[in-house]
């Protein structure tokens, strides 16, 4: 059986880049030199420092099964062994509405060296990845972005937003539920297994989450080799009244050198399987002595925190796009999720030369399950492929998309079908 790692390189893009005397090929992670050159290129592409050898090797051995690396090489460069462009992609499980998941092609590590930019290399790589995803049977592709201006042209659109929150803790009095369990300090090693089990237990709760392990999980814990910030991290686990772990938080403290009572907490992760654990961990963070501010990155848009303290305005919020989705196989993608209300919606998708194009009859039964088929019936609404990407997880309203002109027709009906009762959320970068 062909797997994502041995699936051949996309011939169309390979030939297109060969016209520029560039070689697009798979990188072999079992070959330390081949992998190291690719990893140095990717790190350089993201403006990072040159990684030490042990970090390069740890990344190589920490790759999860199915991770595919692609490099573009320029034989005329002074350093012809280091790729001038990179991607890495792998199959993951994307949570969709209905507490279920769909196979998704995670696209990451997209870089083109500044010496080779704006000559179509990224386009060749992205086109290749989308064709590869389709060939491997992934109905959607997903990514998180450095710049939100790049990926719309490839049919991706924001489907899950996220928030940075800053809490001015001196203004906070806890009014939420009184936690019944306990907070324990633990080491990252103590959290490695139990923390991952907690992450897995909540994964199906929010559309937009993806399965992750290996390096992506180690990075959350500061356990990735070469993580220069690791020594600054603190780890707490929340156990319920029966002593069962139900959540954890990873944070760091920063001192104000001019005033010891003005420490800042930066919260890197807070994952809870119960409201009790959620309240217990947040309350622990907000009531710490010598701390005036807690800043948290990548929090859900429907975080209950502000309803658990007496001063709503003690929390400042900055919202941004986070998970971008590209629908590649409309029937497979749309039947993978469930829908809020029964009935039929005929949706025309405008995707010039793209795989989502067509008019699709979406028939939702009483249980919220859909059958989706191509149809010649008149459409109730029309959407661009990017609008479909935003609709897919149920977090962006059709009314909003209608205002942008990317959706026309009966937006209320589209909303009645597509909206999710749970706001989509992805808790990591990848
Ligand atoms: C973003 C990046 C990969 C683009 O590579 P590239 O080879 O220069 O891109 P291409 O020449 O193939 O351009 C493809 C299209 O994207 C557009 N584009 C490229 N980079 C863009 C950017 N940063 N912002 C907006 N549009 C961009 C091009 O104008 C072109 O548009 P068009 O074909 O519709 O006219 C490259 O600049 C890079 O490595 N940046 C730093 C790392 C990074 O941010 N990677 C993205 C990770 S999510």
JSON list of N, CA, C and O in Angstrom, two decimals, residues 254-300:
[
{"chain": "A", "resi": 254, "resn": "UNK", "atom": "N", "xyz": [7.68, 36.08, 34.51]},
{"chain": "A", "resi": 254, "resn": "UNK", "atom": "CA", "xyz": [8.70, 37.07, 34.16]},
{"chain": "A", "resi": 254, "resn": "UNK", "atom": "C", "xyz": [8.67, 38.16, 35.21]},
{"chain": "A", "resi": 254, "resn": "UNK", "atom": "O", "xyz": [7.61, 38.72, 35.52]},
{"chain": "A", "resi": 255, "resn": "UNK", "atom": "N", "xyz": [9.84, 38.44, 35.73]},
{"chain": "A", "resi": 255, "resn": "UNK", "atom": "CA", "xyz": [9.95, 39.43, 36.80]},
{"chain": "A", "resi": 255, "resn": "UNK", "atom": "C", "xyz": [10.08, 40.83, 36.21]},
{"chain": "A", "resi": 255, "resn": "UNK", "atom": "O", "xyz": [10.71, 41.02, 35.16]},
{"chain": "A", "resi": 256, "resn": "UNK", "atom": "N", "xyz": [9.45, 41.80, 36.86]},
{"chain": "A", "resi": 256, "resn": "UNK", "atom": "CA", "xyz": [9.73, 43.20, 36.53]},
{"chain": "A", "resi": 256, "resn": "UNK", "atom": "C", "xyz": [10.91, 43.59, 37.41]},
{"chain": "A", "resi": 256, "resn": "UNK", "atom": "O", "xyz": [10.78, 43.65, 38.64]},
{"chain": "A", "resi": 257, "resn": "UNK", "atom": "N", "xyz": [12.09, 43.85, 36.81]},
{"chain": "A", "resi": 257, "resn": "UNK", "atom": "CA", "xyz": [13.28, 44.09, 37.63]},
{"chain": "A", "resi": 257, "resn": "UNK", "atom": "C", "xyz": [13.13, 45.29, 38.58]},
{"chain": "A", "resi": 257, "resn": "UNK", "atom": "O", "xyz": [13.82, 45.37, 39.60]},
{"chain": "A", "resi": 258, "resn": "UNK", "atom": "N", "xyz": [12.23, 46.19, 38.27]},
{"chain": "A", "resi": 258, "resn": "UNK", "atom": "CA", "xyz": [12.09, 47.37, 39.13]},
{"chain": "A", "resi": 258, "resn": "UNK", "atom": "C", "xyz": [11.06, 47.19, 40.23]},
{"chain": "A", "resi": 258, "resn": "UNK", "atom": "O", "xyz": [10.92, 48.05, 41.11]},
{"chain": "A", "resi": 259, "resn": "UNK", "atom": "N", "xyz": [10.29, 46.10, 40.17]},
{"chain": "A", "resi": 259, "resn": "UNK", "atom": "CA", "xyz": [9.25, 45.92, 41.19]},
{"chain": "A", "resi": 259, "resn": "UNK", "atom": "C", "xyz": [8.90, 44.43, 41.31]},
{"chain": "A", "resi": 259, "resn": "UNK", "atom": "O", "xyz": [8.25, 43.88, 40.41]},
{"chain": "A", "resi": 260, "resn": "UNK", "atom": "N", "xyz": [9.29, 43.84, 42.44]},
{"chain": "A", "resi": 260, "resn": "UNK", "atom": "CA", "xyz": [9.13, 42.39, 42.59]},
{"chain": "A", "resi": 260, "resn": "UNK", "atom": "C", "xyz": [7.66, 41.95, 42.67]},
{"chain": "A", "resi": 260, "resn": "UNK", "atom": "O", "xyz": [7.35, 40.77, 42.48]},
{"chain": "A", "resi": 261, "resn": "UNK", "atom": "N", "xyz": [6.75, 42.87, 42.95]},
{"chain": "A", "resi": 261, "resn": "UNK", "atom": "CA", "xyz": [5.34, 42.46, 43.04]},
{"chain": "A", "resi": 261, "resn": "UNK", "atom": "C", "xyz": [4.62, 42.57, 41.68]},
{"chain": "A", "resi": 261, "resn": "UNK", "atom": "O", "xyz": [3.41, 42.45, 41.59]},
{"chain": "A", "resi": 262, "resn": "UNK", "atom": "N", "xyz": [5.40, 42.80, 40.64]},
{"chain": "A", "resi": 262, "resn": "UNK", "atom": "CA", "xyz": [4.79, 43.02, 39.31]},
{"chain": "A", "resi": 262, "resn": "UNK", "atom": "C", "xyz": [5.20, 41.92, 38.32]},
{"chain": "A", "resi": 262, "resn": "UNK", "atom": "O", "xyz": [5.57, 42.20, 37.20]},
{"chain": "A", "resi": 263, "resn": "UNK", "atom": "N", "xyz": [5.15, 40.67, 38.74]},
{"chain": "A", "resi": 263, "resn": "UNK", "atom": "CA", "xyz": [5.49, 39.60, 37.80]},
{"chain": "A", "resi": 263, "resn": "UNK", "atom": "C", "xyz": [4.38, 39.42, 36.76]},
{"chain": "A", "resi": 263, "resn": "UNK", "atom": "O", "xyz": [3.21, 39.66, 37.04]},
{"chain": "A", "resi": 264, "resn": "UNK", "atom": "N", "xyz": [4.82, 38.97, 35.58]},
{"chain": "A", "resi": 264, "resn": "UNK", "atom": "CA", "xyz": [3.86, 38.59, 34.53]},
{"chain": "A", "resi": 264, "resn": "UNK", "atom": "C", "xyz": [3.87, 37.08, 34.36]},
{"chain": "A", "resi": 264, "resn": "UNK", "atom": "O", "xyz": [4.95, 36.47, 34.38]},
{"chain": "A", "resi": 265, "resn": "UNK", "atom": "N", "xyz": [2.71, 36.52, 34.16]},
{"chain": "A", "resi": 265, "resn": "UNK", "atom": "CA", "xyz": [2.62, 35.11, 33.81]},
{"chain": "A", "resi": 265, "resn": "UNK", "atom": "C", "xyz": [2.28, 35.02, 32.32]},
{"chain": "A", "resi": 265, "resn": "UNK", "atom": "O", "xyz": [1.37, 35.69, 31.85]},
{"chain": "A", "resi": 266, "resn": "UNK", "atom": "N", "xyz": [3.05, 34.19, 31.61]},
{"chain": "A", "resi": 266, "resn": "UNK", "atom": "CA", "xyz": [2.67, 33.87, 30.23]},
{"chain": "A", "resi": 266, "resn": "UNK", "atom": "C", "xyz": [2.19, 32.43, 30.22]},
{"chain": "A", "resi": 266, "resn": "UNK", "atom": "O", "xyz": [2.94, 31.52, 30.59]},
{"chain": "A", "resi": 267, "resn": "UNK", "atom": "N", "xyz": [0.95, 32.27, 29.86]},
{"chain": "A", "resi": 267, "resn": "UNK", "atom": "CA", "xyz": [0.35, 30.93, 29.86]},
{"chain": "A", "resi": 267, "resn": "UNK", "atom": "C", "xyz": [0.52, 30.32, 28.47]},
{"chain": "A", "resi": 267, "resn": "UNK", "atom": "O", "xyz": [0.03, 30.85, 27.49]},
{"chain": "A", "resi": 268, "resn": "UNK", "atom": "N", "xyz": [1.23, 29.19, 28.42]},
{"chain": "A", "resi": 268, "resn": "UNK", "atom": "CA", "xyz": [1.48, 28.54, 27.12]},
{"chain": "A", "resi": 268, "resn": "UNK", "atom": "C", "xyz": [0.39, 27.53, 26.78]},
{"chain": "A", "resi": 268, "resn": "UNK", "atom": "O", "xyz": [0.12, 27.30, 25.60]},
{"chain": "A", "resi": 269, "resn": "UNK", "atom": "N", "xyz": [-0.16, 26.89, 27.79]},
{"chain": "A", "resi": 269, "resn": "UNK", "atom": "CA", "xyz": [-1.21, 25.90, 27.52]},
{"chain": "A", "resi": 269, "resn": "UNK", "atom": "C", "xyz": [-2.05, 25.73, 28.76]},
{"chain": "A", "resi": 269, "resn": "UNK", "atom": "O", "xyz": [-1.53, 25.78, 29.89]},
{"chain": "A", "resi": 270, "resn": "UNK", "atom": "N", "xyz": [-3.33, 25.57, 28.55]},
{"chain": "A", "resi": 270, "resn": "UNK", "atom": "CA", "xyz": [-4.24, 25.21, 29.65]},
{"chain": "A", "resi": 270, "resn": "UNK", "atom": "C", "xyz": [-5.29, 24.32, 29.02]},
{"chain": "A", "resi": 270, "resn": "UNK", "atom": "O", "xyz": [-6.06, 24.77, 28.17]},
{"chain": "A", "resi": 271, "resn": "UNK", "atom": "N", "xyz": [-5.27, 23.06, 29.40]},
{"chain": "A", "resi": 271, "resn": "UNK", "atom": "CA", "xyz": [-6.18, 22.09, 28.82]},
{"chain": "A", "resi": 271, "resn": "UNK", "atom": "C", "xyz": [-6.93, 21.42, 29.96]},
{"chain": "A", "resi": 271, "resn": "UNK", "atom": "O", "xyz": [-6.31, 20.97, 30.93]},
{"chain": "A", "resi": 272, "resn": "UNK", "atom": "N", "xyz": [-8.25, 21.38, 29.87]},
{"chain": "A", "resi": 272, "resn": "UNK", "atom": "CA", "xyz": [-9.06, 20.81, 30.95]},
{"chain": "A", "resi": 272, "resn": "UNK", "atom": "C", "xyz": [-10.17, 19.96, 30.35]},
{"chain": "A", "resi": 272, "resn": "UNK", "atom": "O", "xyz": [-10.77, 20.33, 29.35]},
{"chain": "A", "resi": 273, "resn": "UNK", "atom": "N", "xyz": [-10.42, 18.82, 30.98]},
{"chain": "A", "resi": 273, "resn": "UNK", "atom": "CA", "xyz": [-11.49, 17.94, 30.48]},
{"chain": "A", "resi": 273, "resn": "UNK", "atom": "C", "xyz": [-12.82, 18.25, 31.13]},
{"chain": "A", "resi": 273, "resn": "UNK", "atom": "O", "xyz": [-13.85, 17.77, 30.67]},
{"chain": "A", "resi": 274, "resn": "UNK", "atom": "N", "xyz": [-12.82, 19.01, 32.24]},
{"chain": "A", "resi": 274, "resn": "UNK", "atom": "CA", "xyz": [-14.06, 19.32, 32.95]},
{"chain": "A", "resi": 274, "resn": "UNK", "atom": "C", "xyz": [-14.10, 20.81, 33.28]},
{"chain": "A", "resi": 274, "resn": "UNK", "atom": "O", "xyz": [-13.05, 21.47, 33.34]},
{"chain": "A", "resi": 275, "resn": "UNK", "atom": "N", "xyz": [-15.28, 21.31, 33.56]},
{"chain": "A", "resi": 275, "resn": "UNK", "atom": "CA", "xyz": [-15.40, 22.71, 33.98]},
{"chain": "A", "resi": 275, "resn": "UNK", "atom": "C", "xyz": [-14.69, 22.91, 35.31]},
{"chain": "A", "resi": 275, "resn": "UNK", "atom": "O", "xyz": [-14.08, 23.96, 35.55]},
{"chain": "A", "resi": 276, "resn": "UNK", "atom": "N", "xyz": [-14.76, 21.91, 36.17]},
{"chain": "A", "resi": 276, "resn": "UNK", "atom": "CA", "xyz": [-14.09, 21.99, 37.47]},
{"chain": "A", "resi": 276, "resn": "UNK", "atom": "C", "xyz": [-12.58, 22.17, 37.28]},
{"chain": "A", "resi": 276, "resn": "UNK", "atom": "O", "xyz": [-11.96, 23.04, 37.91]},
{"chain": "A", "resi": 277, "resn": "UNK", "atom": "N", "xyz": [-11.99, 21.40, 36.40]},
{"chain": "A", "resi": 277, "resn": "UNK", "atom": "CA", "xyz": [-10.55, 21.52, 36.15]},
{"chain": "A", "resi": 277, "resn": "UNK", "atom": "C", "xyz": [-10.22, 22.86, 35.50]},
{"chain": "A", "resi": 277, "resn": "UNK", "atom": "O", "xyz": [-9.21, 23.50, 35.83]},
{"chain": "A", "resi": 278, "resn": "UNK", "atom": "N", "xyz": [-11.07, 23.28, 34.60]},
{"chain": "A", "resi": 278, "resn": "UNK", "atom": "CA", "xyz": [-10.88, 24.58, 33.93]},
{"chain": "A", "resi": 278, "resn": "UNK", "atom": "C", "xyz": [-10.87, 25.70, 34.97]},
{"chain": "A", "resi": 278, "resn": "UNK", "atom": "O", "xyz": [-9.97, 26.56, 34.99]},
{"chain": "A", "resi": 279, "resn": "UNK", "atom": "N", "xyz": [-11.87, 25.67, 35.85]},
{"chain": "A", "resi": 279, "resn": "UNK", "atom": "CA", "xyz": [-11.95, 26.71, 36.88]},
{"chain": "A", "resi": 279, "resn": "UNK", "atom": "C", "xyz": [-10.76, 26.61, 37.84]},
{"chain": "A", "resi": 279, "resn": "UNK", "atom": "O", "xyz": [-10.18, 27.63, 38.24]},
{"chain": "A", "resi": 280, "resn": "UNK", "atom": "N", "xyz": [-10.40, 25.39, 38.19]},
{"chain": "A", "resi": 280, "resn": "UNK", "atom": "CA", "xyz": [-9.31, 25.20, 39.14]},
{"chain": "A", "resi": 280, "resn": "UNK", "atom": "C", "xyz": [-7.99, 25.73, 38.62]},
{"chain": "A", "resi": 280, "resn": "UNK", "atom": "O", "xyz": [-7.22, 26.37, 39.36]},
{"chain": "A", "resi": 281, "resn": "UNK", "atom": "N", "xyz": [-7.72, 25.51, 37.35]},
{"chain": "A", "resi": 281, "resn": "UNK", "atom": "CA", "xyz": [-6.45, 25.96, 36.78]},
{"chain": "A", "resi": 281, "resn": "UNK", "atom": "C", "xyz": [-6.43, 27.47, 36.58]},
{"chain": "A", "resi": 281, "resn": "UNK", "atom": "O", "xyz": [-5.45, 28.15, 36.90]},
{"chain": "A", "resi": 282, "resn": "UNK", "atom": "N", "xyz": [-7.52, 28.03, 36.07]},
{"chain": "A", "resi": 282, "resn": "UNK", "atom": "CA", "xyz": [-7.55, 29.48, 35.87]},
{"chain": "A", "resi": 282, "resn": "UNK", "atom": "C", "xyz": [-7.48, 30.20, 37.22]},
{"chain": "A", "resi": 282, "resn": "UNK", "atom": "O", "xyz": [-6.77, 31.19, 37.37]},
{"chain": "A", "resi": 283, "resn": "UNK", "atom": "N", "xyz": [-8.21, 29.68, 38.20]},
{"chain": "A", "resi": 283, "resn": "UNK", "atom": "CA", "xyz": [-8.20, 30.36, 39.49]},
{"chain": "A", "resi": 283, "resn": "UNK", "atom": "C", "xyz": [-6.80, 30.34, 40.11]},
{"chain": "A", "resi": 283, "resn": "UNK", "atom": "O", "xyz": [-6.33, 31.34, 40.66]},
{"chain": "A", "resi": 284, "resn": "UNK", "atom": "N", "xyz": [-6.13, 29.21, 39.97]},
{"chain": "A", "resi": 284, "resn": "UNK", "atom": "CA", "xyz": [-4.75, 29.08, 40.44]},
{"chain": "A", "resi": 284, "resn": "UNK", "atom": "C", "xyz": [-3.87, 30.17, 39.80]},
{"chain": "A", "resi": 284, "resn": "UNK", "atom": "O", "xyz": [-3.09, 30.85, 40.48]},
{"chain": "A", "resi": 285, "resn": "UNK", "atom": "N", "xyz": [-4.01, 30.36, 38.52]},
{"chain": "A", "resi": 285, "resn": "UNK", "atom": "CA", "xyz": [-3.16, 31.33, 37.81]},
{"chain": "A", "resi": 285, "resn": "UNK", "atom": "C", "xyz": [-3.51, 32.76, 38.19]},
{"chain": "A", "resi": 285, "resn": "UNK", "atom": "O", "xyz": [-2.62, 33.61, 38.35]},
{"chain": "A", "resi": 286, "resn": "UNK", "atom": "N", "xyz": [-4.79, 33.04, 38.35]},
{"chain": "A", "resi": 286, "resn": "UNK", "atom": "CA", "xyz": [-5.22, 34.43, 38.59]},
{"chain": "A", "resi": 286, "resn": "UNK", "atom": "C", "xyz": [-4.97, 34.87, 40.03]},
{"chain": "A", "resi": 286, "resn": "UNK", "atom": "O", "xyz": [-4.92, 36.08, 40.30]},
{"chain": "A", "resi": 287, "resn": "UNK", "atom": "N", "xyz": [-4.84, 33.92, 40.94]},
{"chain": "A", "resi": 287, "resn": "UNK", "atom": "CA", "xyz": [-4.71, 34.30, 42.36]},
{"chain": "A", "resi": 287, "resn": "UNK", "atom": "C", "xyz": [-3.28, 34.15, 42.87]},
{"chain": "A", "resi": 287, "resn": "UNK", "atom": "O", "xyz": [-3.03, 34.16, 44.07]},
{"chain": "A", "resi": 288, "resn": "UNK", "atom": "N", "xyz": [-2.33, 34.06, 41.94]},
{"chain": "A", "resi": 288, "resn": "UNK", "atom": "CA", "xyz": [-0.93, 33.92, 42.36]},
{"chain": "A", "resi": 288, "resn": "UNK", "atom": "C", "xyz": [-0.42, 35.22, 42.95]},
{"chain": "A", "resi": 288, "resn": "UNK", "atom": "O", "xyz": [-0.67, 36.30, 42.39]},
{"chain": "A", "resi": 289, "resn": "UNK", "atom": "N", "xyz": [0.28, 35.12, 44.07]},
{"chain": "A", "resi": 289, "resn": "UNK", "atom": "CA", "xyz": [0.88, 36.32, 44.67]},
{"chain": "A", "resi": 289, "resn": "UNK", "atom": "C", "xyz": [1.99, 36.86, 43.77]},
{"chain": "A", "resi": 289, "resn": "UNK", "atom": "O", "xyz": [2.60, 36.11, 43.00]},
{"chain": "A", "resi": 290, "resn": "UNK", "atom": "N", "xyz": [2.26, 38.13, 43.89]},
{"chain": "A", "resi": 290, "resn": "UNK", "atom": "CA", "xyz": [3.36, 38.83, 43.20]},
{"chain": "A", "resi": 290, "resn": "UNK", "atom": "C", "xyz": [3.14, 38.93, 41.68]},
{"chain": "A", "resi": 290, "resn": "UNK", "atom": "O", "xyz": [4.05, 39.25, 40.94]},
{"chain": "A", "resi": 291, "resn": "UNK", "atom": "N", "xyz": [1.93, 38.59, 41.24]},
{"chain": "A", "resi": 291, "resn": "UNK", "atom": "CA", "xyz": [1.64, 38.61, 39.80]},
{"chain": "A", "resi": 291, "resn": "UNK", "atom": "C", "xyz": [0.56, 39.64, 39.53]},
{"chain": "A", "resi": 291, "resn": "UNK", "atom": "O", "xyz": [-0.43, 39.73, 40.26]},
{"chain": "A", "resi": 292, "resn": "UNK", "atom": "N", "xyz": [0.76, 40.44, 38.47]},
{"chain": "A", "resi": 292, "resn": "UNK", "atom": "CA", "xyz": [-0.25, 41.44, 38.13]},
{"chain": "A", "resi": 292, "resn": "UNK", "atom": "C", "xyz": [-0.93, 41.18, 36.79]},
{"chain": "A", "resi": 292, "resn": "UNK", "atom": "O", "xyz": [-1.94, 41.78, 36.46]},
{"chain": "A", "resi": 293, "resn": "UNK", "atom": "N", "xyz": [-0.31, 40.30, 36.00]},
{"chain": "A", "resi": 293, "resn": "UNK", "atom": "CA", "xyz": [-0.86, 40.11, 34.66]},
{"chain": "A", "resi": 293, "resn": "UNK", "atom": "C", "xyz": [-0.66, 38.66, 34.21]},
{"chain": "A", "resi": 293, "resn": "UNK", "atom": "O", "xyz": [0.42, 38.11, 34.40]},
{"chain": "A", "resi": 294, "resn": "UNK", "atom": "N", "xyz": [-1.70, 38.09, 33.63]},
{"chain": "A", "resi": 294, "resn": "UNK", "atom": "CA", "xyz": [-1.58, 36.77, 32.99]},
{"chain": "A", "resi": 294, "resn": "UNK", "atom": "C", "xyz": [-1.91, 36.96, 31.51]},
{"chain": "A", "resi": 294, "resn": "UNK", "atom": "O", "xyz": [-3.00, 37.43, 31.18]},
{"chain": "A", "resi": 295, "resn": "UNK", "atom": "N", "xyz": [-0.96, 36.58, 30.67]},
{"chain": "A", "resi": 295, "resn": "UNK", "atom": "CA", "xyz": [-1.20, 36.68, 29.22]},
{"chain": "A", "resi": 295, "resn": "UNK", "atom": "C", "xyz": [-1.23, 35.27, 28.65]},
{"chain": "A", "resi": 295, "resn": "UNK", "atom": "O", "xyz": [-0.34, 34.47, 28.93]},
{"chain": "A", "resi": 296, "resn": "UNK", "atom": "N", "xyz": [-2.24, 35.02, 27.86]},
{"chain": "A", "resi": 296, "resn": "UNK", "atom": "CA", "xyz": [-2.38, 33.68, 27.29]},
{"chain": "A", "resi": 296, "resn": "UNK", "atom": "C", "xyz": [-2.53, 33.79, 25.78]},
{"chain": "A", "resi": 296, "resn": "UNK", "atom": "O", "xyz": [-3.29, 34.61, 25.28]},
{"chain": "A", "resi": 297, "resn": "UNK", "atom": "N", "xyz": [-1.79, 32.96, 25.08]},
{"chain": "A", "resi": 297, "resn": "UNK", "atom": "CA", "xyz": [-1.81, 32.96, 23.63]},
{"chain": "A", "resi": 297, "resn": "UNK", "atom": "C", "xyz": [-2.67, 31.79, 23.16]},
{"chain": "A", "resi": 297, "resn": "UNK", "atom": "O", "xyz": [-2.71, 30.75, 23.81]},
{"chain": "A", "resi": 298, "resn": "UNK", "atom": "N", "xyz": [-3.35, 31.99, 22.05]},
{"chain": "A", "resi": 298, "resn": "UNK", "atom": "CA", "xyz": [-4.06, 30.88, 21.40]},
{"chain": "A", "resi": 298, "resn": "UNK", "atom": "C", "xyz": [-5.14, 30.28, 22.28]},
{"chain": "A", "resi": 298, "resn": "UNK", "atom": "O", "xyz": [-5.16, 29.08, 22.56]},
{"chain": "A", "resi": 299, "resn": "UNK", "atom": "N", "xyz": [-6.04, 31.10, 22.73]},
{"chain": "A", "resi": 299, "resn": "UNK", "atom": "CA", "xyz": [-7.16, 30.61, 23.53]},
{"chain": "A", "resi": 299, "resn": "UNK", "atom": "C", "xyz": [-8.43, 30.56, 22.68]},
{"chain": "A", "resi": 299, "resn": "UNK", "atom": "O", "xyz": [-8.55, 31.25, 21.67]},
{"chain": "A", "resi": 300, "resn": "UNK", "atom": "N", "xyz": [-9.41, 29.73, 23.09]},
{"chain": "A", "resi": 300, "resn": "UNK", "atom": "CA", "xyz": [-10.65, 29.63, 22.31]},
{"chain": "A", "resi": 300, "resn": "UNK", "atom": "C", "xyz": [-11.45, 30.93, 22.32]},
{"chain": "A", "resi": 300, "resn": "UNK", "atom": "O", "xyz": [-11.40, 31.68, 23.30]}
]
